[in-house]
CSV table of C-alpha atoms and ligand atoms in Angstrom, one decimal:
chain,number,residue,atom,x,y,z
A,124,MET,CA,28.0,2.2,2.3
A,125,GLU,CA,26.1,5.6,2.5
A,126,LEU,CA,24.2,4.4,5.2
A,127,ALA,CA,27.0,4.0,7.5
A,128,LYS,CA,27.8,7.8,6.7
A,129,ALA,CA,24.5,8.9,8.3
A,130,VAL,CA,24.6,11.4,11.3
A,131,SER,CA,23.5,9.7,14.6
A,132,ASP,CA,24.6,12.4,17.6
A,133,PRO,CA,22.0,15.1,17.9
A,134,ARG,CA,24.7,17.6,19.1
A,135,GLN,CA,26.9,16.7,15.6
A,136,LEU,CA,23.7,17.5,13.9
A,137,LEU,CA,23.3,21.0,15.4
A,138,GLN,CA,27.0,21.5,15.2
A,139,LEU,CA,26.9,21.0,11.3
A,140,LEU,CA,24.1,23.3,11.0
A,141,GLY,CA,25.7,26.0,13.2
A,142,LEU,CA,22.7,25.8,15.9
A,143,GLU,CA,24.7,24.7,19.0
A,144,GLN,CA,23.5,27.9,20.7
A,145,ALA,CA,20.1,28.2,19.6
A,146,GLY,CA,18.6,26.8,22.8
A,147,ILE,CA,16.9,23.9,21.3
A,148,VAL,CA,15.9,21.3,23.7
A,149,LEU,CA,17.0,17.6,22.8
A,150,ARG,CA,15.7,14.5,24.0
A,151,ALA,CA,17.4,13.3,27.1
A,152,SER,CA,17.8,9.8,26.1
A,153,ILE,CA,17.9,8.5,22.3
A,154,ARG,CA,18.5,4.9,23.1
A,155,HIS,CA,15.0,4.1,21.7
A,156,PHE,CA,14.4,5.1,18.0
A,157,PRO,CA,17.9,7.5,18.0
A,158,LEU,CA,18.7,10.1,15.3
A,159,ARG,CA,19.7,9.0,11.9
A,160,VAL,CA,19.9,10.8,8.9
A,161,PRO,CA,22.1,10.7,5.9
A,162,ARG,CA,24.5,13.4,5.1
A,163,GLY,CA,23.3,14.1,1.9
A,164,TYR,CA,19.9,14.9,3.7
A,165,VAL,CA,21.9,17.1,6.1
A,166,ALA,CA,23.2,19.3,3.0
A,167,ARG,CA,19.6,19.8,2.2
A,168,MET,CA,18.8,21.8,5.3
A,169,ARG,CA,19.3,25.3,5.6
A,170,PRO,CA,22.0,26.1,8.1
A,171,GLY,CA,21.4,28.5,11.1
A,172,ASP,CA,17.8,27.9,10.9
A,173,PRO,CA,16.1,26.1,13.9
A,174,ALA,CA,12.7,25.7,12.3
A,175,ASP,CA,14.0,24.3,8.8
A,176,PRO,CA,11.4,21.9,7.9
A,177,LEU,CA,13.9,19.1,6.9
A,178,LEU,CA,15.5,19.5,10.5
A,179,ARG,CA,12.2,19.2,12.3
A,180,GLN,CA,11.5,15.9,10.5
A,181,VAL,CA,14.6,14.2,12.3
A,182,LEU,CA,15.6,15.9,15.3
A,183,PRO,CA,14.8,14.3,18.7
A,184,LEU,CA,13.2,16.9,20.6
A,185,ASP,CA,12.4,16.9,24.4
A,186,VAL,CA,8.8,17.4,23.8
A,187,GLU,CA,8.7,13.8,22.1
A,188,ASP,CA,8.5,12.4,26.0
A,189,GLN,CA,5.6,14.2,27.1
A,190,SER,CA,2.7,11.8,27.4
A,191,SER,CA,-0.3,13.1,25.1
A,192,PRO,CA,-3.6,11.6,25.5
A,193,GLY,CA,-4.9,9.5,22.7
A,194,PHE,CA,-1.5,9.2,21.6
A,195,GLY,CA,-0.6,5.4,21.9
A,196,GLN,CA,2.0,2.7,20.8
A,197,ASP,CA,0.3,1.1,17.8
A,198,PRO,CA,-2.2,4.0,16.4
A,199,VAL,CA,-3.2,2.3,13.2
A,200,GLY,CA,-3.8,-1.3,14.6
A,201,ASP,CA,-1.0,-3.0,12.9
A,202,LEU,CA,-0.7,-5.7,15.8
A,203,ALA,CA,-4.2,-6.9,15.1
A,204,ALA,CA,-3.7,-6.8,11.2
A,205,LEU,CA,-1.0,-9.3,11.0
A,206,ALA,CA,-2.1,-12.0,9.1
A,207,SER,CA,1.0,-14.1,8.9
A,208,PRO,CA,4.5,-13.2,10.0
A,209,GLY,CA,5.7,-10.4,8.1
A,210,VAL,CA,2.1,-9.7,6.4
A,211,LEU,CA,-0.2,-7.2,7.2
A,212,HIS,CA,-3.9,-8.0,5.1
A,213,LYS,CA,-6.1,-5.1,5.8
A,214,TYR,CA,-7.5,-4.2,2.6
A,215,GLN,CA,-9.0,-6.5,-0.2
A,216,GLY,CA,-6.9,-7.2,-3.0
A,217,ARG,CA,-3.6,-5.9,-1.4
A,218,ALA,CA,-1.2,-7.4,1.2
A,219,LEU,CA,1.9,-5.5,2.6
A,220,VAL,CA,4.8,-7.3,3.3
A,221,LEU,CA,6.8,-5.8,6.2
A,222,THR,CA,10.5,-6.5,4.7
A,223,THR,CA,12.5,-4.9,7.3
A,224,GLY,CA,12.6,-2.7,10.6
A,225,ALA,CA,15.2,-0.7,9.2
A,226,CYS,CA,15.4,2.7,7.4
A,227,ALA,CA,17.8,5.1,6.1
A,228,ILE,CA,16.5,7.8,8.3
A,229,HIS,CA,14.3,8.1,11.3
A,230,CYS,CA,11.2,10.4,11.0
A,231,ARG,CA,10.2,11.7,14.5
A,232,TYR,CA,6.4,11.7,13.3
A,233,CYS,CA,6.9,7.6,12.1
A,234,PHE,CA,3.6,5.6,13.3
A,235,ARG,CA,5.6,2.4,13.7
A,236,ARG,CA,8.6,4.1,15.8
A,237,HIS,CA,7.2,1.5,18.5
A,238,PHE,CA,6.2,-1.4,16.4
A,239,PRO,CA,8.0,-4.8,17.4
A,240,TYR,CA,9.6,-5.4,14.4
A,241,ALA,CA,11.9,-8.4,15.6
A,242,GLU,CA,8.5,-10.3,16.3
A,243,ALA,CA,6.6,-9.1,13.3
A,244,GLN,CA,9.3,-9.2,10.9
A,245,GLU,CA,9.7,-12.0,8.3
A,246,ARG,CA,12.9,-13.7,9.4
A,247,ASP,CA,13.4,-16.6,6.6
A,248,ALA,CA,16.3,-15.7,4.1
A,249,ASP,CA,14.2,-17.2,1.2
A,250,TRP,CA,10.7,-15.4,2.1
A,251,ALA,CA,9.2,-18.7,2.2
A,252,THR,CA,6.5,-17.7,4.9
A,253,VAL,CA,5.8,-14.6,3.1
A,254,LEU,CA,5.4,-16.2,-0.3
A,255,ASP,CA,3.1,-19.2,0.8
A,256,TYR,CA,0.7,-16.6,2.2
A,257,LEU,CA,0.5,-14.8,-0.6
A,258,ALA,CA,0.3,-18.0,-2.8
A,259,ASN,CA,-2.6,-19.3,-1.2
A,260,ASP,CA,-4.7,-16.4,-1.4
A,261,GLU,CA,-6.1,-15.8,-5.0
A,262,SER,CA,-7.8,-12.5,-4.0
A,263,ILE,CA,-4.5,-10.9,-3.5
A,264,GLU,CA,-3.8,-8.8,-6.8
A,265,GLU,CA,-1.1,-6.5,-5.3
A,266,VAL,CA,1.9,-6.7,-3.1
A,267,ILE,CA,3.2,-3.7,-1.3
A,268,LEU,CA,6.6,-3.7,0.1
A,269,SER,CA,7.1,-1.8,3.2
A,270,GLY,CA,8.7,-1.6,6.2
A,271,GLY,CA,10.9,-0.2,8.0
A,272,ASP,CA,12.2,1.0,4.4
A,273,PRO,CA,12.0,-2.4,2.0
A,274,LEU,CA,15.0,-0.3,0.2
A,275,ALA,CA,17.2,-0.6,3.4
A,276,LEU,CA,17.3,-4.4,2.4
A,277,SER,CA,20.2,-5.5,-0.1
A,278,ASP,CA,19.3,-5.9,-3.8
A,279,LYS,CA,20.0,-9.7,-3.5
A,280,ARG,CA,17.6,-10.1,-0.9
A,281,LEU,CA,15.2,-8.0,-3.0
A,282,ALA,CA,15.8,-9.7,-6.1
A,283,ALA,CA,15.1,-13.1,-4.7
A,284,LEU,CA,11.6,-11.7,-3.3
A,285,SER,CA,10.8,-10.0,-6.7
A,286,ALA,CA,11.5,-13.4,-8.4
A,287,GLY,CA,9.2,-15.3,-5.8
A,288,LEU,CA,6.4,-12.8,-6.2
A,289,ASP,CA,6.6,-13.1,-10.2
A,290,ARG,CA,5.9,-16.9,-10.0
A,291,ILE,CA,2.6,-16.2,-8.1
A,292,THR,CA,0.6,-15.8,-11.2
A,293,HIS,CA,-2.6,-14.2,-9.6
A,294,LEU,CA,-0.5,-11.1,-8.7
A,295,GLN,CA,-0.5,-8.2,-11.1
A,296,ARG,CA,1.1,-5.4,-9.4
A,297,LEU,CA,4.2,-4.5,-7.1
A,298,ARG,CA,4.1,-1.5,-5.3
A,299,ILE,CA,7.1,-0.1,-2.9
A,300,HIS,CA,6.8,2.3,-0.3
A,301,THR,CA,9.8,4.0,0.3
A,302,ARG,CA,11.5,7.2,1.5
A,303,LEU,CA,15.1,6.3,0.1
A,304,PRO,CA,15.2,7.5,-3.3
A,305,ILE,CA,14.5,11.1,-1.6
A,306,VAL,CA,16.8,10.6,1.6
A,307,LEU,CA,19.7,8.9,-0.3
A,308,PRO,CA,19.4,9.0,-4.1
A,309,GLU,CA,22.2,7.0,-4.4
A,310,ARG,CA,20.4,3.7,-3.5
A,311,VAL,CA,18.8,4.0,-6.8
A,312,ASP,CA,21.7,2.2,-8.5
A,313,ALA,CA,22.1,-0.2,-11.4
A,314,ALA,CA,21.6,-3.4,-9.0
A,315,LEU,CA,18.1,-2.1,-7.9
A,316,LEU,CA,17.3,-1.1,-11.4
A,317,ALA,CA,17.9,-4.6,-12.9
A,318,TRP,CA,15.3,-6.3,-10.6
A,319,LEU,CA,12.9,-3.8,-10.8
A,320,GLY,CA,13.0,-3.4,-14.5
A,321,ALA,CA,13.0,-7.4,-14.6
A,322,THR,CA,9.7,-8.0,-12.6
A,323,ARG,CA,6.5,-9.4,-14.8
A,324,LEU,CA,4.3,-7.2,-12.3
A,325,LYS,CA,3.7,-3.4,-12.8
A,326,PRO,CA,5.8,-1.5,-10.6
A,327,VAL,CA,4.7,1.4,-8.8
A,328,MET,CA,6.7,3.1,-6.4
A,329,VAL,CA,4.9,5.5,-3.6
A,330,LEU,CA,7.8,8.0,-2.3
A,331,HIS,CA,7.5,9.8,0.9
A,332,ALA,CA,8.6,13.3,0.3
A,333,ASN,CA,6.8,15.9,2.8
A,334,HIS,CA,8.3,19.1,1.5
A,335,ALA,CA,9.9,20.8,-1.8
A,336,GLN,CA,13.2,21.3,0.0
A,337,GLU,CA,13.6,17.7,-0.1
A,338,PHE,CA,14.5,17.6,-3.7
A,339,ASP,CA,17.6,18.4,-5.4
A,340,THR,CA,19.4,17.4,-8.8
A,341,ARG,CA,20.6,13.9,-7.3
A,342,VAL,CA,17.0,13.2,-6.4
A,343,ASP,CA,15.7,14.1,-9.7
A,344,ALA,CA,18.3,12.1,-11.3
A,345,ALA,CA,17.5,9.0,-9.3
A,346,LEU,CA,13.6,9.4,-10.3
A,347,VAL,CA,14.3,9.7,-13.9
A,348,LEU,CA,16.1,6.2,-13.8
A,349,LEU,CA,13.3,4.9,-11.9
A,350,ARG,CA,10.7,6.2,-14.5
A,351,GLU,CA,12.6,4.9,-17.5
A,352,ALA,CA,12.9,1.7,-15.9
A,353,GLY,CA,9.0,2.0,-16.1
A,354,VAL,CA,7.9,2.5,-12.6
A,355,CYS,CA,4.9,4.7,-12.1
A,356,LEU,CA,5.8,7.4,-9.4
A,357,LEU,CA,3.7,8.4,-6.7
A,358,ASN,CA,4.2,10.4,-3.4
A,359,GLN,CA,2.5,10.5,-0.3
A,360,SER,CA,3.0,12.9,2.5
A,361,VAL,CA,2.0,13.4,6.1
A,362,LEU,CA,0.6,16.6,7.2
A,363,LEU,CA,3.2,18.0,10.0
A,364,ARG,CA,3.1,21.1,12.0
A,365,GLY,CA,5.8,23.2,11.4
A,366,VAL,CA,7.1,21.3,8.2
A,367,ASN,CA,4.5,21.4,5.8
A,368,ASP,CA,1.2,22.9,7.5
A,369,SER,CA,0.6,25.7,5.1
A,370,VAL,CA,-0.6,26.3,1.5
A,371,ALA,CA,2.2,27.9,0.2
A,372,ALA,CA,4.6,24.7,1.4
A,373,LEU,CA,1.9,22.3,0.2
A,374,ARG,CA,1.5,23.9,-3.1
A,375,ALA,CA,5.4,24.0,-3.6
A,376,LEU,CA,5.4,20.2,-2.8
A,377,SER,CA,2.8,19.3,-5.4
A,378,GLU,CA,4.5,21.4,-8.0
A,379,ARG,CA,8.1,20.1,-7.2
A,380,LEU,CA,6.7,16.8,-7.4
A,381,PHE,CA,5.3,17.0,-10.9
A,382,ALA,CA,8.4,18.6,-12.3
A,383,ALA,CA,10.1,15.3,-11.0
A,384,GLY,CA,7.8,13.5,-12.6
A,385,VAL,CA,5.8,12.3,-9.5
A,386,LEU,CA,1.9,12.6,-8.8
A,387,PRO,CA,1.0,13.3,-5.3
A,388,TYR,CA,-1.4,10.4,-4.1
A,389,TYR,CA,-2.2,10.8,-0.1
A,390,LEU,CA,-1.7,13.4,2.4
A,391,HIS,CA,-2.0,11.7,5.6
A,392,LEU,CA,-3.4,13.3,8.8
A,393,LEU,CA,-0.8,12.4,11.6
A,394,ASP,CA,-1.1,8.7,12.9
A,395,ARG,CA,-1.4,9.4,16.8
A,396,VAL,CA,1.5,7.9,17.9
A,397,GLN,CA,3.5,8.6,21.3
A,398,GLY,CA,6.0,11.1,20.8
A,399,ALA,CA,4.5,12.8,17.6
A,400,ALA,CA,1.9,14.9,19.4
A,401,HIS,CA,3.8,18.1,18.4
A,402,PHE,CA,3.4,17.4,14.8
A,403,ASP,CA,-0.3,17.2,15.3
A,404,VAL,CA,-2.5,19.7,12.7
A,405,HIS,CA,-6.2,19.6,13.5
A,406,ALA,CA,-8.6,17.8,10.9
A,407,ALA,CA,-10.5,21.1,10.6
A,408,ARG,CA,-7.3,23.1,9.6
A,409,ALA,CA,-6.1,20.5,7.3
A,410,ARG,CA,-9.5,20.7,5.5
A,411,ALA,CA,-9.2,24.6,5.5
A,412,LEU,CA,-5.8,24.2,3.8
A,413,LEU,CA,-7.0,21.7,1.3
A,414,LEU,CA,-9.8,23.9,0.3
A,415,GLU,CA,-7.7,26.7,-0.5
A,416,LEU,CA,-5.0,24.5,-2.0
A,417,ALA,CA,-7.7,23.3,-4.5
A,418,THR,CA,-8.5,26.8,-5.6
A,419,GLN,CA,-4.7,27.2,-6.7
A,420,LEU,CA,-3.7,23.9,-8.2
A,421,PRO,CA,-5.0,21.7,-11.0
A,422,GLY,CA,-7.1,18.8,-9.9
A,423,TYR,CA,-4.3,16.0,-10.7
A,424,LEU,CA,-1.9,17.8,-8.5
A,425,LEU,CA,-4.4,17.8,-5.1
A,426,PRO,CA,-3.5,15.0,-3.0
A,427,ARG,CA,-6.2,13.0,-1.3
A,428,LEU,CA,-6.8,14.0,2.4
A,429,VAL,CA,-6.8,10.8,4.3
A,430,ARG,CA,-6.5,9.2,7.7
A,431,GLU,CA,-6.0,5.7,8.7
A,432,GLN,CA,-8.6,4.2,10.9
A,433,ALA,CA,-7.7,1.3,12.9
A,434,GLY,CA,-10.0,-1.7,11.7
A,435,ALA,CA,-11.4,0.3,8.7
A,436,ALA,CA,-11.7,-1.4,5.1
A,437,ALA,CA,-9.5,1.4,3.2
A,438,LYS,CA,-7.8,4.8,4.2
A,439,GLN,CA,-10.7,7.1,4.9
A,440,LEU,CA,-11.0,10.0,2.6
A,441,VAL,CA,-11.5,13.4,4.9
A,442,ASN,CA,-14.6,14.9,3.4
A,443,LEU,CA,-13.5,18.6,2.4
A,444,ASN,CA,-16.8,20.4,2.6
B,781,LIG,C1,-2.1,1.8,3.6
B,781,LIG,C2,-2.3,0.5,3.5
B,781,LIG,C3,-2.6,0.0,2.0
B,781,LIG,C4,-2.8,0.6,0.7
B,781,LIG,O1,-3.9,1.2,0.9
B,781,LIG,P1,-3.9,1.8,-0.5
B,781,LIG,O2,-5.5,3.1,-0.3
B,781,LIG,O3,-4.3,0.9,-1.7
B,781,LIG,O4,-3.0,3.0,-0.9
B,781,LIG,C5,-2.5,-1.4,2.3
B,781,LIG,N1,-2.2,-2.3,3.2
B,781,LIG,C6,-2.2,-1.9,4.4
B,781,LIG,C7,-2.1,-3.0,5.6
B,781,LIG,C8,-1.9,-0.5,4.5
B,781,LIG,O5,-1.8,0.1,5.7
B,782,LIG,S1,11.3,5.9,6.8
B,782,LIG,FE1,9.1,5.5,6.8
B,782,LIG,S2,9.3,3.7,8.3
B,782,LIG,FE2,11.0,4.8,8.4
B,782,LIG,S3,11.1,6.1,10.2
B,782,LIG,FE3,10.6,7.3,8.1
B,782,LIG,S4,8.3,7.3,8.0
B,782,LIG,FE4,9.3,5.6,9.5
């Protein structure tokens, strides 16, 4: 499948983009959290541009190995929030299922880049442990499939999970957090639409796009299919230095999302994970960007600026004033 055709050699990626001579200093060892990027995503990068916003999201740079004070291994307190194997239950009414550690793309800013999935992950083929936990807590109305990327799993596994969730009567919504329709739109196929269209639960998909350039006609077509299947489409982004930290980039992203039938939901301040410090945008600058953005966009295209705080009862809204 397409996943197998991902580029995993940084030198090859630079070659494909004509950047071998650009003086980019790569990370010395990529054994841990190596490069992974689908060919179709590479095709959306601008050849010859070392500052390309898509390239920056995936290229393992030497600066990742500098240690930065305040940047840790588990910045959002996920290990402490594991309620049961494979389930994070931090917020009232919503439980998050770590379905897999796999992703179609490796994003260098990812806050889970050090997370010990092998230990935390659901391992039962029939999802029994996860389903038991959800069934035993009637306060849970919404299940969030996360990972990794839940759509990295096979539709057979996902259909089994979805069918199990359908039978838990207090559940009302099924939310899927995924980057796959953006980075590998071919993933939105008949088998995916079949189980997604069949669930009794109200489906919500939160896409993770960070830049307008990530969209093309194949992405648009995949999103049409999801909308036609009755899925409510939202997007969350991370504010990333050198990728989308300008009013022009954020405005273009919101407008491109809306054109594709998606509403902006959250814009996250970077989670302070070791290896991602070079993407950090200071909160004061983030606020200034959002205040300016608010003067240029209708209110419904303005994402909520949030940060995740370990131990807090909700995502923290960053006050703009
Ligand atoms: C972010 C997150 C959610 C969802 O929060 P919303 O504000 O509803 O988007 C739920 N559970 C966990 C563990 C989370 O990290
Ligand atoms: S797709 Fe999501 S979970 Fe996977 S590496 Fe990227 S940000 Fe992390």
